[in-house]
XYZ file of N, CA, C and O in Angstrom:
524
model
N 0.848 -1.177 0.000
C 0.000 0.000 0.000
C 0.892 1.240 0.000
O 1.942 1.262 0.617
N 0.460 2.275 -0.695
C 1.194 3.537 -0.761
C 0.199 4.684 -0.612
O -1.012 4.464 -0.575
N 0.699 5.917 -0.523
C -0.183 7.074 -0.402
C -1.287 7.042 -1.450
O -2.436 7.324 -1.158
N -0.920 6.692 -2.665
C -1.885 6.712 -3.766
C -2.987 5.666 -3.612
O -4.008 5.743 -4.279
N -2.800 4.696 -2.715
C -3.829 3.679 -2.489
C -4.964 4.189 -1.606
O -6.030 3.588 -1.567
N -4.732 5.286 -0.888
C -5.796 5.878 -0.093
C -6.660 6.720 -1.019
O -6.202 7.711 -1.584
N -7.906 6.320 -1.199
C -8.782 6.987 -2.164
C -9.729 7.990 -1.527
O -10.221 8.890 -2.197
N -10.038 7.823 -0.244
C -10.975 8.732 0.414
C -10.459 9.093 1.803
O -9.674 8.361 2.404
N -10.950 10.212 2.314
C -10.591 10.613 3.670
C -11.151 9.616 4.675
O -10.534 9.347 5.708
N -12.305 9.024 4.380
C -12.880 8.021 5.283
C -11.980 6.794 5.387
O -11.862 6.196 6.462
N -11.341 6.410 4.308
C -10.410 5.290 4.334
C -9.208 5.614 5.227
O -8.761 4.788 6.014
N -8.695 6.820 5.128
C -7.569 7.243 5.969
C -7.999 7.280 7.431
O -7.277 6.801 8.317
N -9.179 7.834 7.705
C -9.683 7.898 9.076
C -9.797 6.513 9.683
O -9.382 6.290 10.827
N -10.346 5.566 8.919
C -10.518 4.205 9.431
C -9.183 3.501 9.627
O -8.958 2.841 10.647
N -8.274 3.637 8.691
C -6.979 2.961 8.755
C -6.169 3.410 9.964
O -5.538 2.597 10.638
N -6.195 4.705 10.253
C -5.357 5.256 11.320
C -6.142 5.673 12.558
O -5.598 6.304 13.451
N -7.443 5.318 12.593
C -8.300 5.649 13.730
C -8.210 7.135 14.061
O -7.907 7.533 15.186
N -8.447 7.964 13.041
C -8.330 9.412 13.178
C -9.688 10.063 13.383
O -10.700 9.585 12.899
N -9.665 11.161 14.077
C -10.813 12.045 14.196
C -10.403 13.366 13.557
O -9.308 13.862 13.817
N -11.265 13.909 12.751
C -10.946 15.163 12.078
C -11.689 16.301 12.758
O -12.905 16.256 12.921
N -10.928 17.291 13.179
C -11.485 18.509 13.763
C -11.145 19.652 12.825
O -9.975 19.939 12.600
N -12.169 20.274 12.290
C -11.937 21.393 11.385
C -11.707 22.659 12.201
O -12.529 23.040 13.032
N -10.563 23.273 11.984
C -10.234 24.519 12.648
C -9.656 25.473 11.615
O -9.146 25.055 10.583
N -9.717 26.729 11.919
C -9.132 27.733 11.047
C -7.694 27.970 11.495
O -7.446 28.715 12.446
N -6.758 27.308 10.837
C -5.353 27.414 11.202
C -4.785 28.808 10.986
O -3.793 29.179 11.594
N -5.404 29.558 10.113
C -4.809 30.822 9.700
C -5.584 32.041 10.184
O -5.388 33.132 9.671
N -6.428 31.878 11.184
C -7.229 33.007 11.650
C -6.369 34.123 12.241
O -6.752 35.287 12.190
N -5.210 33.788 12.784
C -4.339 34.786 13.392
C -3.265 35.287 12.420
O -2.438 36.115 12.785
N -3.259 34.766 11.216
C -2.244 35.147 10.233
C -2.651 36.429 9.531
O -3.810 36.654 9.241
N -1.654 37.240 9.250
C -1.951 38.446 8.495
C -1.865 38.133 6.998
O -1.111 37.261 6.571
N -2.655 38.832 6.241
C -2.685 38.633 4.803
C -1.377 39.129 4.194
O -0.848 40.166 4.590
N -0.870 38.367 3.240
C 0.380 38.715 2.566
C 0.066 39.012 1.110
O -0.607 38.232 0.434
N 0.552 40.134 0.651
C 0.365 40.513 -0.750
C 1.328 39.698 -1.613
O 2.526 39.639 -1.328
N 0.837 39.031 -2.653
C 1.740 38.279 -3.526
C 2.718 39.224 -4.230
O 2.402 40.373 -4.515
N 3.895 38.699 -4.501
C 4.904 39.496 -5.190
C 4.456 39.792 -6.618
O 3.614 39.092 -7.188
N 5.047 40.840 -7.183
C 4.755 41.162 -8.581
C 5.172 39.997 -9.486
O 4.513 39.720 -10.489
N 6.251 39.340 -9.119
C 6.720 38.190 -9.898
C 5.647 37.095 -9.935
O 5.336 36.565 -11.004
N 5.063 36.763 -8.774
C 4.031 35.722 -8.741
C 2.800 36.158 -9.523
O 2.231 35.370 -10.289
N 2.389 37.399 -9.358
C 1.224 37.887 -10.101
C 1.434 37.749 -11.602
O 0.554 37.267 -12.331
N 2.600 38.153 -12.086
C 2.893 38.079 -13.520
C 2.987 36.619 -13.974
O 2.476 36.253 -15.032
N 3.640 35.802 -13.178
C 3.790 34.389 -13.530
C 2.431 33.718 -13.657
O 2.162 33.017 -14.641
N 1.564 33.927 -12.674
C 0.236 33.307 -12.734
C -0.602 33.882 -13.867
O -1.346 33.151 -14.526
N -0.466 35.172 -14.109
C -1.200 35.792 -15.226
C -0.811 35.107 -16.543
O -1.653 34.829 -17.384
N 0.470 34.825 -16.707
C 0.956 34.173 -17.924
C 0.600 32.680 -17.960
O 0.342 32.121 -19.021
N 0.619 32.029 -16.799
C 0.531 30.569 -16.764
C -0.871 29.993 -16.650
O -1.099 28.861 -17.091
N -1.810 30.707 -16.046
C -3.116 30.118 -15.753
C -3.831 29.581 -16.981
O -4.316 28.450 -16.981
N -3.927 30.377 -18.018
C -4.646 29.934 -19.215
C -3.989 28.699 -19.822
O -4.664 27.737 -20.185
N -2.678 28.705 -19.906
C -1.958 27.550 -20.464
C -2.203 26.313 -19.610
O -2.477 25.228 -20.119
N -2.138 26.467 -18.296
C -2.332 25.331 -17.388
C -3.719 24.732 -17.547
O -3.864 23.507 -17.639
N -4.741 25.569 -17.597
C -6.099 25.047 -17.689
C -6.464 24.618 -19.105
O -7.250 23.696 -19.290
N -5.886 25.236 -20.109
C -6.112 24.786 -21.484
C -5.521 23.396 -21.709
O -6.090 22.581 -22.422
N -4.365 23.126 -21.098
C -3.751 21.804 -21.207
C -4.563 20.755 -20.474
O -4.558 19.597 -20.846
N -5.203 21.158 -19.372
C -6.064 20.289 -18.575
C -5.370 18.994 -18.149
O -5.927 17.912 -18.265
N -4.128 19.129 -17.705
C -3.416 17.959 -17.199
C -2.854 18.257 -15.812
O -2.593 19.411 -15.459
N -2.666 17.199 -15.067
C -2.059 17.303 -13.747
C -0.674 17.932 -13.835
O -0.316 18.806 -13.061
N 0.107 17.504 -14.805
C 1.478 18.000 -14.958
C 1.496 19.498 -15.235
O 2.284 20.246 -14.637
N 0.618 19.965 -16.126
C 0.576 21.394 -16.462
C 0.210 22.230 -15.237
O 0.862 23.240 -14.947
N -0.820 21.820 -14.495
C -1.204 22.583 -13.305
C -0.105 22.542 -12.247
O 0.164 23.531 -11.573
N 0.528 21.395 -12.133
C 1.607 21.250 -11.156
C 2.753 22.207 -11.448
O 3.233 22.920 -10.562
N 3.206 22.220 -12.672
C 4.369 23.030 -13.055
C 4.051 24.510 -13.175
O 4.875 25.364 -12.817
N 2.874 24.832 -13.688
C 2.573 26.217 -14.029
C 1.853 26.996 -12.935
O 1.881 28.230 -12.936
N 1.211 26.296 -11.994
C 0.480 26.978 -10.924
C 1.068 26.647 -9.551
O 1.434 27.536 -8.792
N 1.150 25.376 -9.222
C 1.549 24.984 -7.876
C 3.007 25.315 -7.588
O 3.319 25.885 -6.538
N 3.910 24.989 -8.493
C 5.337 25.270 -8.247
C 5.591 26.757 -7.987
O 6.262 27.096 -7.004
N 5.070 27.670 -8.801
C 5.300 29.088 -8.500
C 4.724 29.519 -7.146
O 5.336 30.325 -6.440
N 3.560 28.972 -6.764
C 2.979 29.306 -5.462
C 3.865 28.826 -4.314
O 4.090 29.543 -3.332
N 4.382 27.618 -4.426
C 5.231 27.083 -3.363
C 6.567 27.820 -3.279
O 7.100 28.033 -2.189
N 7.096 28.209 -4.405
C 8.327 29.006 -4.394
C 8.067 30.353 -3.725
O 8.895 30.845 -2.952
N 6.902 30.936 -3.969
C 6.529 32.200 -3.314
C 6.464 32.006 -1.794
O 6.944 32.856 -1.038
N 5.892 30.901 -1.337
C 5.837 30.620 0.102
C 7.243 30.544 0.679
O 7.535 31.112 1.730
N 8.130 29.864 -0.023
C 9.519 29.759 0.447
C 10.169 31.149 0.532
O 10.896 31.456 1.470
N 9.879 32.003 -0.436
C 10.407 33.375 -0.417
C 9.838 34.174 0.748
O 10.561 34.908 1.415
N 8.533 34.043 0.985
C 7.890 34.767 2.086
C 8.553 34.404 3.412
O 8.759 35.247 4.274
N 8.917 33.126 3.555
C 9.561 32.662 4.785
C 11.082 32.777 4.726
O 11.788 32.183 5.530
N 11.570 33.537 3.758
C 12.999 33.856 3.634
C 13.893 32.607 3.684
O 14.931 32.583 4.343
N 13.440 31.557 2.983
C 14.239 30.341 2.870
C 14.267 29.491 4.122
O 15.019 28.514 4.187
N 13.443 29.803 5.112
C 13.431 29.016 6.347
C 12.510 27.810 6.262
O 12.337 27.089 7.248
N 11.898 27.592 5.111
C 11.166 26.364 4.826
C 11.800 25.749 3.589
O 12.404 26.452 2.771
N 11.697 24.446 3.480
C 12.292 23.799 2.317
C 11.201 23.253 1.411
O 10.113 22.896 1.859
N 11.498 23.212 0.150
C 10.580 22.739 -0.871
C 11.242 21.586 -1.608
O 12.384 21.705 -2.064
N 10.529 20.475 -1.682
C 11.023 19.306 -2.394
C 10.055 18.990 -3.530
O 8.843 19.065 -3.361
N 10.593 18.646 -4.664
C 9.779 18.355 -5.838
C 10.128 16.972 -6.367
O 11.299 16.649 -6.576
N 9.082 16.150 -6.568
C 9.278 14.837 -7.158
C 10.132 13.910 -6.312
O 11.103 13.346 -6.805
N 9.760 13.768 -5.048
C 10.564 12.965 -4.132
C 9.762 11.802 -3.557
O 8.550 11.896 -3.358
N 10.467 10.705 -3.284
C 9.873 9.634 -2.499
C 9.816 10.095 -1.058
O 10.739 10.743 -0.560
N 8.719 9.785 -0.389
C 8.541 10.160 1.011
C 8.067 8.915 1.749
O 6.881 8.662 1.879
N 9.025 8.120 2.172
C 8.739 6.832 2.790
C 8.865 6.935 4.300
O 9.961 6.929 4.849
N 7.718 7.043 4.943
C 7.668 7.202 6.394
C 7.543 5.848 7.069
O 8.313 5.516 7.957
N 6.542 5.057 6.646
C 6.310 3.732 7.219
C 5.525 2.907 6.200
O 4.298 2.959 6.153
N 6.235 2.127 5.411
C 5.611 1.345 4.335
C 4.601 0.337 4.876
O 3.618 0.028 4.205
N 4.822 -0.171 6.076
C 3.897 -1.168 6.627
C 2.519 -0.580 6.868
O 1.538 -1.308 6.938
N 2.431 0.747 7.000
C 1.143 1.398 7.215
C 0.661 2.163 5.984
O -0.307 2.905 6.047
N 1.334 1.986 4.873
C 0.930 2.666 3.649
C 1.405 4.096 3.569
O 0.923 4.871 2.749
N 2.345 4.461 4.418
C 2.866 5.821 4.416
C 4.173 5.854 3.644
O 5.252 6.061 4.189
N 4.044 5.608 2.372
C 5.201 5.607 1.483
C 4.744 5.939 0.074
O 3.578 5.782 -0.265
N 5.676 6.424 -0.701
C 5.366 6.699 -2.089
C 5.975 7.998 -2.572
O 6.730 8.666 -1.881
N 5.611 8.340 -3.780
C 6.121 9.498 -4.495
C 5.215 10.693 -4.229
O 3.996 10.581 -4.285
N 5.812 11.841 -3.948
C 5.051 13.080 -3.743
C 5.495 14.104 -4.771
O 6.691 14.278 -5.007
N 4.531 14.786 -5.369
C 4.857 15.840 -6.323
C 5.642 16.946 -5.640
O 6.685 17.379 -6.134
N 5.135 17.438 -4.513
C 5.793 18.509 -3.771
C 5.622 18.264 -2.283
O 4.578 17.815 -1.837
N 6.641 18.620 -1.536
C 6.579 18.574 -0.074
C 7.175 19.885 0.429
O 8.236 20.307 -0.009
N 6.469 20.500 1.359
C 6.938 21.716 2.000
C 7.214 21.370 3.456
O 6.356 20.826 4.149
N 8.420 21.637 3.912
C 8.834 21.277 5.261
C 9.262 22.514 6.033
O 9.871 23.422 5.470
N 8.944 22.520 7.324
C 9.302 23.662 8.174
C 10.747 23.550 8.632
O 11.057 23.569 9.805
N 11.635 23.404 7.676
C 13.060 23.312 7.945
C 13.796 23.974 6.786
O 13.435 23.773 5.634
N 14.843 24.754 7.060
C 15.593 25.364 5.963
C 16.527 24.377 5.263
O 17.058 24.665 4.204
N 16.695 23.197 5.815
C 17.604 22.188 5.290
C 16.980 21.538 4.059
O 15.907 20.953 4.142
N 17.628 21.646 2.888
C 16.998 21.191 1.642
C 17.631 19.949 1.017
O 17.290 19.593 -0.102
N 18.530 19.296 1.721
C 19.125 18.084 1.158
C 18.305 16.840 1.481
O 18.237 15.910 0.689
N 17.705 16.818 2.636
C 16.858 15.706 3.066
C 15.570 16.267 3.651
O 15.570 17.338 4.262
N 14.500 15.520 3.504
C 13.223 15.931 4.081
C 13.303 15.728 5.592
O 13.612 14.647 6.061
N 13.038 16.802 6.321
C 13.053 16.755 7.779
C 11.689 17.152 8.306
O 10.974 17.939 7.684
N 11.343 16.622 9.460
C 10.088 17.017 10.076
C 10.263 18.387 10.727
O 11.391 18.776 11.049
N 9.217 19.125 10.878
C 7.870 18.707 10.507
C 7.564 19.013 9.043
O 7.954 20.053 8.529
N 6.923 18.079 8.405
C 6.398 18.292 7.060
C 5.069 18.993 7.265
O 4.208 18.510 7.993
N 4.920 20.148 6.670
C 3.724 20.938 6.940
C 2.653 20.816 5.863
O 1.497 21.081 6.117
N 3.027 20.395 4.697
C 2.004 20.252 3.672
C 2.473 19.325 2.568
O 3.654 19.259 2.249
N 1.532 18.611 2.038
C 1.765 17.823 0.833
C 0.774 18.353 -0.193
O -0.403 18.524 0.111
N 1.237 18.639 -1.369
C 0.397 19.231 -2.403
C 0.131 18.205 -3.483
O 1.025 17.491 -3.916
N -1.128 18.156 -3.918
C -1.513 17.213 -4.947
C -2.195 17.971 -6.075
O -3.065 18.801 -5.829
N -1.805 17.678 -7.311
C -2.407 18.336 -8.468
C -2.964 17.266 -9.398
O -2.327 16.864 -10.350
N -4.141 16.783 -9.081
C -4.781 15.754 -9.904
C -5.550 16.408 -11.037
O -5.866 17.590 -11.003
N -5.885 15.610 -12.035
C -6.597 16.145 -13.193
C -7.905 16.820 -12.817
O -8.259 17.849 -13.360
N -8.643 16.245 -11.843
C -9.952 16.785 -11.540
C -9.917 17.966 -10.577
O -10.869 18.703 -10.473
N -8.817 18.149 -9.848
C -8.768 19.265 -8.914
C -7.340 19.504 -8.451
O -6.477 18.645 -8.608
N -7.120 20.641 -7.865
C -5.829 20.964 -7.277
C -6.069 21.204 -5.801
O -6.932 21.977 -5.431
N -5.318 20.519 -4.935
C -5.572 20.566 -3.504
C -4.314 20.906 -2.735
O -3.223 20.469 -3.090
N -4.483 21.613 -1.645
C -3.428 21.783 -0.652
C -3.880 21.002 0.560
O -4.945 21.277 1.112
N -3.114 20.026 0.962
C -3.476 19.201 2.114
C -2.461 19.447 3.216
O -1.293 19.167 3.051
N -2.928 19.961 4.326
C -2.026 20.224 5.442
C -2.022 19.032 6.382
O -3.066 18.514 6.740
N -0.807 18.593 6.734
C -0.688 17.489 7.686
C 0.223 17.898 8.821
O 0.978 18.828 8.719
């Protein structure tokens, strides 16, 4: 079993005996104005990404620039990994390939905890999943 074998949140809840509490993690955060670079990049990329209608196009043209902007906002104190295996515990299905991983560590050679988000760009939707 791998990350991709989990098809629903209910399956994850049952497998790991989880309870989900919805909270507003960002209620105390101040709004950040996107950089001119990000605004221009998204202005150029959005139509191409959605016209292509593929996971790869949305991943490269929308998600990557957003994650790079986050890294810039945090002045390099978070690390961004692209196209990496993230094998935590294969016996529990916590293994596999991740398109992007954002970690609350400035160290960029190895993925270190805490991993704060895993991003998924599937054909039917683009999601930010915080863990």
